mmCIF file of C-alpha atoms (C1' of nucleotides) in Angstrom:
data_model
loop_
_atom_site.group_PDB
_atom_site.id
_atom_site.type_symbol
_atom_site.label_atom_id
_atom_site.label_comp_id
_atom_site.label_asym_id
_atom_site.label_seq_id
_atom_site.Cartn_x
_atom_site.Cartn_y
_atom_site.Cartn_z
ATOM 1 C CA MET G 20 -70.618 -27.080 -165.385
ATOM 2 C CA LYS G 21 -72.188 -30.588 -165.811
ATOM 3 C CA LEU G 22 -75.690 -30.945 -165.378
ATOM 4 C CA GLU G 23 -74.688 -33.950 -162.602
ATOM 5 C CA GLU G 24 -72.941 -31.452 -160.643
ATOM 6 C CA ALA G 25 -75.226 -28.788 -161.087
ATOM 7 C CA LYS G 26 -77.730 -31.518 -159.399
ATOM 8 C CA THR G 27 -75.630 -32.168 -156.438
ATOM 9 C CA GLN G 28 -74.906 -29.219 -155.911
ATOM 10 C CA PHE G 29 -78.423 -27.784 -156.137
ATOM 11 C CA ILE G 30 -79.367 -30.994 -153.823
ATOM 12 C CA GLN G 31 -76.906 -29.367 -151.418
ATOM 13 C CA VAL G 32 -77.426 -25.883 -151.226
ATOM 14 C CA TRP G 33 -82.038 -26.628 -151.044
ATOM 15 C CA GLY G 34 -80.738 -28.976 -147.918
ATOM 16 C CA THR G 35 -78.920 -25.825 -146.388
ATOM 17 C CA LEU G 36 -81.429 -24.147 -147.089
ATOM 18 C CA GLY G 37 -83.887 -26.344 -145.838
ATOM 19 C CA THR G 38 -81.589 -26.605 -142.285
ATOM 20 C CA ASP G 39 -82.042 -22.319 -142.406
ATOM 21 C CA TRP G 40 -85.552 -22.499 -142.557
ATOM 22 C CA GLY G 41 -85.771 -25.432 -139.457
ATOM 23 C CA ILE G 42 -86.610 -28.452 -141.970
ATOM 24 C CA ASN G 43 -84.247 -30.786 -141.565
ATOM 25 C CA ARG G 44 -82.035 -31.520 -144.410
ATOM 26 C CA THR G 45 -83.148 -35.278 -145.482
ATOM 27 C CA MET G 46 -86.914 -33.829 -145.728
ATOM 28 C CA ALA G 47 -85.201 -30.871 -147.689
ATOM 29 C CA GLN G 48 -83.060 -32.724 -149.871
ATOM 30 C CA ILE G 49 -85.812 -35.687 -150.814
ATOM 31 C CA HIS G 50 -87.315 -32.681 -151.877
ATOM 32 C CA ALA G 51 -85.012 -31.031 -154.212
ATOM 33 C CA VAL G 52 -84.580 -34.635 -155.690
ATOM 34 C CA LEU G 53 -88.084 -34.560 -156.738
ATOM 35 C CA LEU G 54 -88.030 -31.179 -157.778
ATOM 36 C CA LEU G 55 -85.410 -32.439 -160.300
ATOM 37 C CA SER G 56 -86.909 -34.987 -161.727
ATOM 38 C CA PRO G 57 -89.033 -34.924 -164.572
ATOM 39 C CA LYS G 58 -90.806 -38.525 -163.882
ATOM 40 C CA PRO G 59 -92.246 -39.650 -160.004
ATOM 41 C CA LEU G 60 -89.919 -41.199 -157.990
ATOM 42 C CA SER G 61 -89.846 -44.681 -155.611
ATOM 43 C CA MET G 62 -88.793 -44.769 -151.775
ATOM 44 C CA ASP G 63 -85.991 -46.819 -153.346
ATOM 45 C CA GLN G 64 -85.013 -44.430 -155.936
ATOM 46 C CA LEU G 65 -84.798 -42.095 -153.424
ATOM 47 C CA MET G 66 -83.255 -44.628 -150.738
ATOM 48 C CA GLU G 67 -80.245 -44.929 -153.741
ATOM 49 C CA GLU G 68 -80.268 -41.163 -154.824
ATOM 50 C CA LEU G 69 -79.623 -40.419 -151.399
ATOM 51 C CA SER G 70 -77.893 -42.703 -150.220
ATOM 52 C CA ILE G 71 -80.693 -43.105 -146.842
ATOM 53 C CA SER G 72 -82.608 -46.029 -145.199
ATOM 54 C CA ARG G 73 -86.104 -46.696 -146.053
ATOM 55 C CA GLY G 74 -87.853 -45.326 -142.755
ATOM 56 C CA ASN G 75 -85.617 -42.116 -143.226
ATOM 57 C CA VAL G 76 -87.473 -41.690 -146.678
ATOM 58 C CA ASN G 77 -90.828 -43.090 -145.411
ATOM 59 C CA MET G 78 -90.586 -40.574 -142.731
ATOM 60 C CA ASN G 79 -89.566 -37.561 -144.688
ATOM 61 C CA LEU G 80 -91.679 -38.353 -147.084
ATOM 62 C CA ARG G 81 -95.347 -38.359 -144.814
ATOM 63 C CA GLU G 82 -93.869 -34.774 -143.529
ATOM 64 C CA LEU G 83 -93.603 -33.628 -147.290
ATOM 65 C CA ILE G 84 -96.832 -34.653 -148.449
ATOM 66 C CA ALA G 85 -98.279 -32.988 -144.928
ATOM 67 C CA TRP G 86 -96.887 -29.581 -146.045
ATOM 68 C CA GLY G 87 -98.271 -30.049 -149.596
ATOM 69 C CA LEU G 88 -94.902 -30.130 -151.098
ATOM 70 C CA VAL G 89 -95.215 -33.547 -152.604
ATOM 71 C CA ARG G 90 -97.883 -36.331 -153.130
ATOM 72 C CA ARG G 91 -98.246 -39.449 -154.114
ATOM 73 C CA GLU G 92 -98.498 -40.674 -157.624
ATOM 74 C CA ILE G 93 -100.229 -44.239 -158.273
ATOM 75 C CA ILE G 94 -98.736 -45.690 -161.977
ATOM 76 C CA PRO G 95 -101.365 -47.881 -163.737
ATOM 77 C CA GLY G 96 -100.170 -51.808 -163.515
ATOM 78 C CA GLU G 97 -97.364 -51.182 -161.082
ATOM 79 C CA ARG G 98 -97.313 -52.006 -157.585
ATOM 80 C CA ARG G 99 -95.402 -49.772 -155.556
ATOM 81 C CA GLU G 100 -96.447 -45.922 -154.932
ATOM 82 C CA TYR G 101 -94.219 -42.937 -156.889
ATOM 83 C CA PHE G 102 -94.324 -39.298 -155.441
ATOM 84 C CA VAL G 103 -94.052 -36.473 -157.257
ATOM 85 C CA GLY G 104 -92.823 -32.935 -155.906
ATOM 86 C CA GLU G 105 -94.442 -29.500 -156.824
ATOM 87 C CA LYS G 106 -92.076 -27.774 -159.472
ATOM 88 C CA ASP G 107 -93.790 -24.383 -159.385
ATOM 89 C CA ILE G 108 -91.871 -22.776 -156.488
ATOM 90 C CA TRP G 109 -94.010 -19.677 -156.166
ATOM 91 C CA GLU G 110 -96.946 -22.598 -154.874
ATOM 92 C CA VAL G 111 -93.520 -23.956 -153.200
ATOM 93 C CA ALA G 112 -93.641 -20.756 -151.239
ATOM 94 C CA LYS G 113 -96.895 -20.474 -150.874
ATOM 95 C CA CYS G 114 -97.242 -23.812 -149.315
ATOM 96 C CA VAL G 115 -94.639 -22.980 -146.792
ATOM 97 C CA MET G 116 -96.425 -19.527 -145.717
ATOM 98 C CA ARG G 117 -99.853 -21.032 -144.933
ATOM 99 C CA GLU G 118 -97.804 -23.934 -143.221
ATOM 100 C CA ARG G 119 -96.066 -22.012 -140.950
ATOM 101 C CA LYS G 120 -98.546 -19.905 -140.512
ATOM 102 C CA LYS G 121 -100.493 -22.365 -139.029
ATOM 103 C CA ARG G 122 -97.956 -23.643 -136.778
ATOM 104 C CA GLU G 123 -96.674 -20.424 -136.228
ATOM 105 C CA LEU G 124 -98.124 -17.161 -136.311
ATOM 106 C CA GLU G 125 -101.795 -18.713 -135.050
ATOM 107 C CA PRO G 126 -100.603 -20.076 -131.909
ATOM 108 C CA LEU G 127 -98.316 -17.470 -131.063
ATOM 109 C CA LYS G 128 -101.335 -14.907 -131.621
ATOM 110 C CA LYS G 129 -103.022 -17.126 -129.202
ATOM 111 C CA THR G 130 -101.024 -16.999 -126.176
ATOM 112 C CA ILE G 131 -100.087 -13.138 -126.577
ATOM 113 C CA ASP G 132 -104.219 -12.326 -126.883
ATOM 114 C CA LYS G 133 -104.238 -13.846 -123.251
ATOM 115 C CA LEU G 134 -100.777 -12.229 -122.353
ATOM 116 C CA VAL G 135 -102.369 -8.506 -122.973
ATOM 117 C CA LYS G 136 -105.039 -9.414 -120.670
ATOM 118 C CA VAL G 137 -102.887 -9.971 -117.616
ATOM 119 C CA THR G 138 -103.504 -8.764 -113.907
ATOM 120 C CA PRO G 139 -103.020 -4.147 -114.583
ATOM 121 C CA ASP G 140 -100.969 -2.400 -112.206
ATOM 122 C CA PRO G 141 -99.984 0.458 -113.427
ATOM 123 C CA THR G 142 -97.839 2.140 -110.667
ATOM 124 C CA SER G 143 -94.935 -0.942 -111.927
ATOM 125 C CA GLU G 144 -92.777 -0.258 -114.310
ATOM 126 C CA GLU G 145 -92.463 -3.965 -114.833
ATOM 127 C CA TYR G 146 -96.066 -3.962 -115.331
ATOM 128 C CA GLN G 147 -95.488 -1.356 -118.401
ATOM 129 C CA THR G 148 -92.754 -2.723 -120.484
ATOM 130 C CA PHE G 149 -94.463 -6.257 -120.604
ATOM 131 C CA ILE G 150 -97.856 -4.679 -121.728
ATOM 132 C CA ASN G 151 -95.868 -3.075 -123.998
ATOM 133 C CA VAL G 152 -93.754 -5.226 -125.393
ATOM 134 C CA THR G 153 -96.808 -7.588 -125.959
ATOM 135 C CA LYS G 154 -99.273 -5.180 -127.455
ATOM 136 C CA ASP G 155 -96.508 -4.523 -129.989
ATOM 137 C CA ILE G 156 -96.116 -8.232 -130.888
ATOM 138 C CA GLN G 157 -99.743 -8.288 -130.997
ATOM 139 C CA LYS G 158 -99.720 -5.152 -133.748
ATOM 140 C CA ILE G 159 -96.599 -6.281 -135.101
ATOM 141 C CA ALA G 160 -97.952 -10.321 -135.504
ATOM 142 C CA ASP G 161 -101.434 -9.272 -136.679
ATOM 143 C CA GLY G 162 -99.456 -7.444 -140.022
ATOM 144 C CA VAL G 163 -97.768 -10.442 -140.628
ATOM 145 C CA ASP G 164 -100.695 -12.492 -140.608
ATOM 146 C CA THR G 165 -102.603 -9.792 -142.751
ATOM 147 C CA LEU G 166 -99.141 -9.691 -145.442
ATOM 148 C CA LEU G 167 -98.785 -13.713 -145.262
ATOM 149 C CA THR G 168 -103.215 -14.223 -146.170
ATOM 150 C CA ARG G 169 -102.272 -11.873 -148.798
ATOM 151 C CA LEU G 170 -99.151 -12.993 -149.936
ATOM 152 C CA THR G 171 -101.127 -16.266 -149.999
ATOM 153 C CA GLN G 172 -103.726 -15.291 -152.549
ATOM 154 C CA VAL G 173 -101.586 -13.767 -155.051
ATOM 155 C CA GLU G 174 -100.463 -15.069 -158.542
ATOM 156 C CA ARG G 175 -96.818 -16.279 -158.714
ATOM 157 C CA SER G 176 -96.859 -13.554 -162.402
ATOM 158 C CA TRP G 177 -97.905 -11.108 -160.036
ATOM 159 C CA PHE G 178 -95.359 -11.825 -157.414
ATOM 160 C CA VAL G 179 -92.069 -11.794 -159.721
ATOM 161 C CA GLU G 180 -93.587 -8.809 -162.241
ATOM 162 C CA LYS G 181 -95.365 -6.226 -159.914
ATOM 163 C CA ILE G 182 -93.707 -6.780 -156.671
ATOM 164 C CA VAL G 183 -91.411 -3.762 -157.283
ATOM 165 C CA HIS G 184 -93.959 -1.129 -157.239
ATOM 166 C CA LEU G 185 -94.918 -2.022 -154.209
ATOM 167 C CA PHE G 186 -94.115 0.434 -151.958
ATOM 168 C CA THR G 187 -93.649 2.772 -154.461
ATOM 169 C CA THR G 188 -97.052 3.955 -154.952
ATOM 170 C CA LYS G 189 -97.372 4.367 -151.436
ATOM 171 C CA LYS G 190 -94.160 6.300 -150.570
ATOM 172 C CA LYS G 191 -95.911 9.015 -153.186
ATOM 173 C CA ARG G 192 -98.385 9.816 -151.162
ATOM 174 C CA LYS G 193 -95.771 11.324 -147.990
ATOM 175 C CA MET X 20 -103.684 -13.828 -114.435
ATOM 176 C CA LYS X 21 -100.000 -12.424 -112.501
ATOM 177 C CA LEU X 22 -97.576 -10.544 -114.324
ATOM 178 C CA GLU X 23 -95.166 -13.326 -112.638
ATOM 179 C CA GLU X 24 -96.613 -15.849 -114.409
ATOM 180 C CA ALA X 25 -97.283 -13.828 -117.679
ATOM 181 C CA LYS X 26 -93.677 -13.306 -117.805
ATOM 182 C CA THR X 27 -92.457 -17.009 -117.222
ATOM 183 C CA GLN X 28 -95.308 -17.925 -119.879
ATOM 184 C CA PHE X 29 -94.088 -14.778 -122.667
ATOM 185 C CA ILE X 30 -90.372 -16.256 -122.006
ATOM 186 C CA GLN X 31 -91.614 -20.465 -122.993
ATOM 187 C CA VAL X 32 -93.848 -18.790 -126.171
ATOM 188 C CA TRP X 33 -90.545 -16.969 -127.347
ATOM 189 C CA GLY X 34 -88.317 -19.531 -126.916
ATOM 190 C CA THR X 35 -90.778 -21.922 -128.941
ATOM 191 C CA LEU X 36 -90.884 -19.034 -131.282
ATOM 192 C CA GLY X 37 -86.737 -18.832 -131.618
ATOM 193 C CA THR X 38 -86.817 -22.846 -132.659
ATOM 194 C CA ASP X 39 -88.993 -23.139 -135.054
ATOM 195 C CA TRP X 40 -87.249 -19.894 -136.548
ATOM 196 C CA GLY X 41 -84.199 -22.097 -136.260
ATOM 197 C CA ILE X 42 -82.504 -19.600 -133.653
ATOM 198 C CA ASN X 43 -81.557 -21.564 -130.466
ATOM 199 C CA ARG X 44 -84.360 -21.554 -127.306
ATOM 200 C CA THR X 45 -81.771 -20.213 -125.166
ATOM 201 C CA MET X 46 -80.545 -17.350 -127.060
ATOM 202 C CA ALA X 47 -84.693 -16.214 -127.428
ATOM 203 C CA GLN X 48 -85.538 -16.632 -124.269
ATOM 204 C CA ILE X 49 -82.575 -14.214 -122.891
ATOM 205 C CA HIS X 50 -83.678 -11.935 -125.315
ATOM 206 C CA ALA X 51 -87.276 -12.338 -123.631
ATOM 207 C CA VAL X 52 -85.983 -11.644 -120.675
ATOM 208 C CA LEU X 53 -84.307 -8.990 -121.991
ATOM 209 C CA LEU X 54 -87.567 -7.565 -124.162
ATOM 210 C CA LEU X 55 -89.452 -7.490 -120.686
ATOM 211 C CA SER X 56 -87.101 -5.881 -118.336
ATOM 212 C CA PRO X 57 -87.241 -2.199 -117.727
ATOM 213 C CA LYS X 58 -83.645 -1.865 -116.871
ATOM 214 C CA PRO X 59 -80.475 -2.890 -118.529
ATOM 215 C CA LEU X 60 -79.491 -6.532 -116.875
ATOM 216 C CA SER X 61 -76.436 -7.996 -116.110
ATOM 217 C CA MET X 62 -74.535 -11.792 -116.998
ATOM 218 C CA ASP X 63 -75.271 -13.089 -113.517
ATOM 219 C CA GLN X 64 -78.960 -11.590 -113.379
ATOM 220 C CA LEU X 65 -79.619 -13.854 -116.690
ATOM 221 C CA MET X 66 -78.233 -16.458 -115.263
ATOM 222 C CA GLU X 67 -79.783 -16.081 -111.975
ATOM 223 C CA GLU X 68 -83.446 -15.713 -114.205
ATOM 224 C CA LEU X 69 -82.881 -18.521 -116.711
ATOM 225 C CA SER X 70 -81.032 -20.878 -114.497
ATOM 226 C CA ILE X 71 -78.390 -21.502 -117.526
ATOM 227 C CA SER X 72 -74.036 -21.074 -116.920
ATOM 228 C CA ARG X 73 -72.032 -17.885 -117.286
ATOM 229 C CA GLY X 74 -70.758 -19.580 -120.542
ATOM 230 C CA ASN X 75 -73.912 -20.158 -122.172
ATOM 231 C CA VAL X 76 -75.395 -17.019 -121.201
ATOM 232 C CA ASN X 77 -72.206 -15.424 -122.850
ATOM 233 C CA MET X 78 -72.467 -17.395 -126.116
ATOM 234 C CA ASN X 79 -75.890 -16.423 -126.797
ATOM 235 C CA LEU X 80 -75.361 -12.655 -125.563
ATOM 236 C CA ARG X 81 -72.652 -12.393 -128.243
ATOM 237 C CA GLU X 82 -74.625 -14.235 -130.595
ATOM 238 C CA LEU X 83 -77.638 -11.864 -130.068
ATOM 239 C CA ILE X 84 -75.268 -8.448 -130.165
ATOM 240 C CA ALA X 85 -73.931 -9.779 -133.753
ATOM 241 C CA TRP X 86 -78.482 -10.086 -134.920
ATOM 242 C CA GLY X 87 -78.115 -6.436 -133.215
ATOM 243 C CA LEU X 88 -81.215 -7.578 -130.985
ATOM 244 C CA VAL X 89 -79.207 -6.682 -127.466
ATOM 245 C CA ARG X 90 -76.397 -4.061 -126.852
ATOM 246 C CA ARG X 91 -74.443 -3.786 -124.298
ATOM 247 C CA GLU X 92 -75.004 -0.910 -121.966
ATOM 248 C CA ILE X 93 -71.759 0.625 -119.182
ATOM 249 C CA ILE X 94 -73.529 2.522 -116.663
ATOM 250 C CA PRO X 95 -71.553 4.906 -115.003
ATOM 251 C CA GLY X 96 -69.543 3.644 -112.152
ATOM 252 C CA GLU X 97 -70.733 0.751 -112.541
ATOM 253 C CA ARG X 98 -67.679 -2.333 -112.981
ATOM 254 C CA ARG X 99 -69.870 -5.142 -114.397
ATOM 255 C CA GLU X 100 -71.206 -5.080 -117.799
ATOM 256 C CA TYR X 101 -75.284 -4.760 -118.584
ATOM 257 C CA PHE X 102 -77.538 -5.686 -121.502
ATOM 258 C CA VAL X 103 -80.203 -4.129 -123.019
ATOM 259 C CA GLY X 104 -83.274 -5.781 -125.823
ATOM 260 C CA GLU X 105 -84.399 -3.706 -128.710
ATOM 261 C CA LYS X 106 -87.878 -3.059 -126.872
ATOM 262 C CA ASP X 107 -89.436 -2.127 -130.635
ATOM 263 C CA ILE X 108 -90.463 -4.987 -132.199
ATOM 264 C CA TRP X 109 -90.628 -3.439 -135.749
ATOM 265 C CA GLU X 110 -87.409 -3.189 -135.248
ATOM 266 C CA VAL X 111 -86.609 -6.656 -134.262
ATOM 267 C CA ALA X 112 -88.287 -8.394 -136.662
ATOM 268 C CA LYS X 113 -86.013 -5.624 -139.193
ATOM 269 C CA CYS X 114 -83.389 -6.808 -137.602
ATOM 270 C CA VAL X 115 -84.447 -10.759 -138.409
ATOM 271 C CA MET X 116 -84.745 -10.012 -141.631
ATOM 272 C CA ARG X 117 -82.163 -7.968 -142.136
ATOM 273 C CA GLU X 118 -79.728 -10.618 -140.686
ATOM 274 C CA ARG X 119 -81.728 -13.415 -142.790
ATOM 275 C CA LYS X 120 -81.334 -11.816 -145.945
ATOM 276 C CA LYS X 121 -77.604 -11.357 -145.884
ATOM 277 C CA ARG X 122 -77.238 -14.695 -144.113
ATOM 278 C CA GLU X 123 -79.737 -17.111 -146.410
ATOM 279 C CA LEU X 124 -80.831 -15.525 -149.430
ATOM 280 C CA GLU X 125 -77.478 -14.196 -150.618
ATOM 281 C CA PRO X 126 -75.967 -17.206 -150.305
ATOM 282 C CA LEU X 127 -78.962 -19.100 -152.017
ATOM 283 C CA LYS X 128 -78.735 -16.496 -154.759
ATOM 284 C CA LYS X 129 -75.209 -16.490 -155.397
ATOM 285 C CA THR X 130 -75.193 -20.636 -155.568
ATOM 286 C CA ILE X 131 -78.076 -20.748 -157.908
ATOM 287 C CA ASP X 132 -76.656 -17.886 -160.359
ATOM 288 C CA LYS X 133 -74.047 -20.116 -160.672
ATOM 289 C CA LEU X 134 -76.330 -23.291 -161.351
ATOM 290 C CA VAL X 135 -78.724 -21.649 -164.051
ATOM 291 C CA LYS X 136 -74.859 -21.519 -166.033
ATOM 292 C CA VAL X 137 -75.006 -25.398 -167.071
ATOM 293 C CA THR X 138 -73.965 -26.668 -170.007
ATOM 294 C CA PRO X 139 -76.986 -26.989 -172.576
ATOM 295 C CA ASP X 140 -78.557 -30.243 -173.368
ATOM 296 C CA PRO X 141 -81.791 -29.183 -175.015
ATOM 297 C CA THR X 142 -82.730 -32.668 -175.888
ATOM 298 C CA SER X 143 -81.916 -33.941 -172.035
ATOM 299 C CA GLU X 144 -85.432 -33.975 -170.149
ATOM 300 C CA GLU X 145 -83.805 -33.461 -167.017
ATOM 301 C CA TYR X 146 -82.008 -30.927 -168.198
ATOM 302 C CA GLN X 147 -85.837 -29.144 -169.365
ATOM 303 C CA THR X 148 -86.452 -29.756 -165.366
ATOM 304 C CA PHE X 149 -83.532 -28.524 -164.039
ATOM 305 C CA ILE X 150 -83.171 -24.939 -165.630
ATOM 306 C CA ASN X 151 -86.912 -24.497 -165.278
ATOM 307 C CA VAL X 152 -87.010 -25.307 -161.671
ATOM 308 C CA THR X 153 -83.816 -23.351 -160.788
ATOM 309 C CA LYS X 154 -84.681 -20.081 -163.248
ATOM 310 C CA ASP X 155 -87.906 -19.623 -161.645
ATOM 311 C CA ILE X 156 -86.267 -20.392 -158.108
ATOM 312 C CA GLN X 157 -84.222 -17.352 -159.221
ATOM 313 C CA LYS X 158 -86.949 -15.106 -160.108
ATOM 314 C CA ILE X 159 -88.816 -15.497 -156.476
ATOM 315 C CA ALA X 160 -85.651 -15.528 -154.909
ATOM 316 C CA ASP X 161 -85.031 -12.011 -156.331
ATOM 317 C CA GLY X 162 -89.131 -10.969 -155.454
ATOM 318 C CA VAL X 163 -88.692 -12.059 -152.042
ATOM 319 C CA ASP X 164 -85.115 -9.985 -152.134
ATOM 320 C CA THR X 165 -86.925 -7.121 -153.049
ATOM 321 C CA LEU X 166 -90.188 -7.509 -150.495
ATOM 322 C CA LEU X 167 -87.064 -8.030 -147.717
ATOM 323 C CA THR X 168 -85.345 -4.560 -149.129
ATOM 324 C CA ARG X 169 -89.001 -3.343 -149.248
ATOM 325 C CA LEU X 170 -89.630 -4.029 -146.033
ATOM 326 C CA THR X 171 -86.304 -3.361 -143.867
ATOM 327 C CA GLN X 172 -86.787 0.345 -144.796
ATOM 328 C CA VAL X 173 -90.560 0.822 -143.872
ATOM 329 C CA GLU X 174 -91.700 2.856 -140.878
ATOM 330 C CA ARG X 175 -93.500 0.883 -138.019
ATOM 331 C CA SER X 176 -96.665 2.694 -137.959
ATOM 332 C CA TRP X 177 -96.643 2.233 -141.765
ATOM 333 C CA PHE X 178 -96.693 -1.332 -141.371
ATOM 334 C CA VAL X 179 -99.066 -2.041 -138.676
ATOM 335 C CA GLU X 180 -101.677 0.687 -139.935
ATOM 336 C CA LYS X 181 -101.256 0.968 -143.949
ATOM 337 C CA ILE X 182 -100.706 -3.214 -144.882
ATOM 338 C CA VAL X 183 -103.873 -3.728 -145.343
ATOM 339 C CA HIS X 184 -104.494 -1.868 -147.775
ATOM 340 C CA LEU X 185 -101.195 -3.154 -150.055
ATOM 341 C CA PHE X 186 -103.006 -5.854 -152.213
ATOM 342 C CA THR X 187 -106.329 -4.344 -152.638
ATOM 343 C CA THR X 188 -105.484 -1.374 -154.320
ATOM 344 C CA LYS X 189 -103.304 -3.870 -156.995
ATOM 345 C CA LYS X 190 -106.660 -5.612 -157.177
ATOM 346 C CA LYS X 191 -108.393 -2.808 -158.610
ATOM 347 C CA ARG X 192 -106.403 -3.113 -161.671
ATOM 348 C CA LYS X 193 -108.535 -6.316 -163.147
ATOM 349 C "C1'" DC Y 29 -106.115 -68.094 -148.151
ATOM 350 C "C1'" DA Y 30 -101.290 -68.482 -148.658
ATOM 351 C "C1'" DT Y 31 -97.294 -65.760 -150.717
ATOM 352 C "C1'" DA Y 32 -95.318 -62.250 -151.838
ATOM 353 C "C1'" DA Y 33 -94.300 -57.272 -152.679
ATOM 354 C "C1'" DT Y 34 -94.290 -53.694 -150.400
ATOM 355 C "C1'" DT Y 35 -95.056 -49.843 -146.310
ATOM 356 C "C1'" DT Y 36 -95.212 -48.387 -142.115
ATOM 357 C "C1'" DT Y 37 -93.425 -47.871 -136.987
ATOM 358 C "C1'" DC Y 38 -90.037 -47.815 -133.461
ATOM 359 C "C1'" DA Y 39 -86.616 -48.538 -130.274
ATOM 360 C "C1'" DA Y 40 -81.773 -48.614 -130.433
ATOM 361 C "C1'" DA Y 41 -77.747 -46.127 -132.221
ATOM 362 C "C1'" DA Y 42 -75.194 -42.403 -133.920
ATOM 363 C "C1'" DA Y 43 -75.174 -37.226 -134.926
ATOM 364 C "C1'" DA Y 44 -75.544 -33.024 -134.289
ATOM 365 C "C1'" DT Y 45 -76.461 -29.184 -130.905
ATOM 366 C "C1'" DA Y 46 -76.227 -27.087 -126.770
ATOM 367 C "C1'" DT Y 47 -74.448 -26.792 -121.910
ATOM 368 C "C1'" DT Y 48 -71.970 -26.544 -118.257
ATOM 369 C "C1'" DG Y 49 -67.882 -25.092 -115.662
ATOM 370 C "C1'" DA Y 50 -63.372 -24.422 -115.094
ATOM 371 C "C1'" DA Y 51 -59.080 -22.137 -116.161
ATOM 372 C "C1'" DA Y 52 -56.905 -18.501 -118.857
ATOM 373 C "C1'" DG Y 53 -57.769 -13.692 -120.420
ATOM 374 C "C1'" DT Y 54 -58.779 -9.380 -119.686
ATOM 375 C "C1'" DT Y 55 -59.609 -4.978 -117.038
ATOM 376 C "C1'" DT Y 56 -60.452 -2.229 -113.347
ATOM 377 C "C1'" DT Y 57 -58.367 -0.544 -108.828
ATOM 378 C "C1'" DG Y 58 -55.568 1.053 -105.461
ATOM 379 C "C1'" DC Q 22 -48.118 -3.615 -110.726
ATOM 380 C "C1'" DA Q 23 -50.421 -7.272 -107.901
ATOM 381 C "C1'" DA Q 24 -55.038 -7.982 -106.289
ATOM 382 C "C1'" DA Q 25 -59.994 -8.043 -107.386
ATOM 383 C "C1'" DA Q 26 -63.926 -7.952 -110.706
ATOM 384 C "C1'" DC Q 27 -65.531 -9.622 -114.494
ATOM 385 C "C1'" DT Q 28 -65.286 -11.379 -119.279
ATOM 386 C "C1'" DT Q 29 -64.429 -15.353 -122.350
ATOM 387 C "C1'" DT Q 30 -63.388 -19.508 -123.999
ATOM 388 C "C1'" DC Q 31 -63.157 -24.331 -124.804
ATOM 389 C "C1'" DA Q 32 -62.483 -29.413 -123.799
ATOM 390 C "C1'" DA Q 33 -65.587 -32.394 -121.836
ATOM 391 C "C1'" DT Q 34 -70.663 -33.331 -120.716
ATOM 392 C "C1'" DA Q 35 -75.973 -33.616 -122.034
ATOM 393 C "C1'" DT Q 36 -79.488 -33.572 -124.265
ATOM 394 C "C1'" DT Q 37 -81.935 -32.836 -128.237
ATOM 395 C "C1'" DT Q 38 -82.527 -34.511 -133.093
ATOM 396 C "C1'" DT Q 39 -82.012 -37.536 -136.668
ATOM 397 C "C1'" DT Q 40 -81.261 -41.865 -138.955
ATOM 398 C "C1'" DT Q 41 -81.573 -47.080 -139.420
ATOM 399 C "C1'" DG Q 42 -83.321 -51.440 -140.095
ATOM 400 C "C1'" DA Q 43 -85.556 -55.160 -138.475
ATOM 401 C "C1'" DA Q 44 -90.421 -56.529 -137.045
ATOM 402 C "C1'" DA Q 45 -94.978 -55.335 -137.604
ATOM 403 C "C1'" DA Q 46 -98.255 -54.392 -140.767
ATOM 404 C "C1'" DT Q 47 -100.744 -53.830 -144.587
ATOM 405 C "C1'" DT Q 48 -101.844 -54.776 -149.344
ATOM 406 C "C1'" DA Q 49 -102.023 -56.730 -153.780
ATOM 407 C "C1'" DT Q 50 -101.469 -61.260 -156.689
ATOM 408 C "C1'" DG Q 51 -102.218 -65.909 -157.471
#
DNA sequence: CATAATTTTCAAAAAATATTGAAAGTTTTG
DNA sequence: CAAAACTTTCAATATTTTTTGAAAATTATG
């Protein structure tokens, strides 16, 4: 396969992945283009590459910067701004984990913590079910929180090489 | 807080969570209603509870069943069908992990496996970047695959109680 | 400070996604 | 097997999300 075709396919697959993850397609595609570019790119180059409007590039770049996946780069002597994507995919993954933990897990935990305090009524079956489910969610959410915190702390080499042994060790305890 | 209010809030927060995860709001809300119900519910009860149409309930229930989060329940002597939601949240989490692994991770891996075979051109900087990024994604995707496979095998008690120690053991190696 | 280069904003338009509801389909019952 | 009870489908509609593009804002340059 020729490089150009492969790049197109990559941009497409990364866009689909983004959509699956609730990230808009264009945002993911801009990220893909930056991932594959050895050099920083300007807004005009991104508009050209993806055939999209300036406003669209601008908004999605801002969002990518907020996620920590892209940063501005000023090239001395150049008037216009350039953008660089984080190329270490483990760093990208950690960014996404941190961001989603902050935006989704933490609000969930806050709400659930309130809900488990609902006025008790031990005779009601409805109450029992409610309290069981919410307390269960609370426990799992804590587990996910711990997992994400730990994962965002480990090095890429650890993740890539050691994760296979993660559960095997524990299983021996049985 | 009164139970009714708490239920409403729960349905709302679960719906938001669904939206964040690329699952449609109504599907998540139907799931929430079933989670909180001690008894199986009929389509009519769900329509009533969420003020949505029959067609909508039907389609979203079908999707929930496909995900393995809800099952049909036939009550002897009753003509109409009833539905029950899986209430063990760890089971719910495992369902979601399995389903997304199948729908997202596996297709990604398949495509990336093709893309890393792009025609080599060692002199091109573009080629180098492409191959570095795709091979990196390949490694991380394998790691994620392993992690998900392992996670979907462990018991809820393990996840809730032992996950805290997961990385501490490994860190001692340093 | 006036002009030019570039970025940002945001209302309007387009595209994508979700919902309705009525008709068609299916299963049960007498 | 006809009628009743219930479920499924899907074209039309409504809602939500994304994109555009031109005007406003900002920043650099002479």
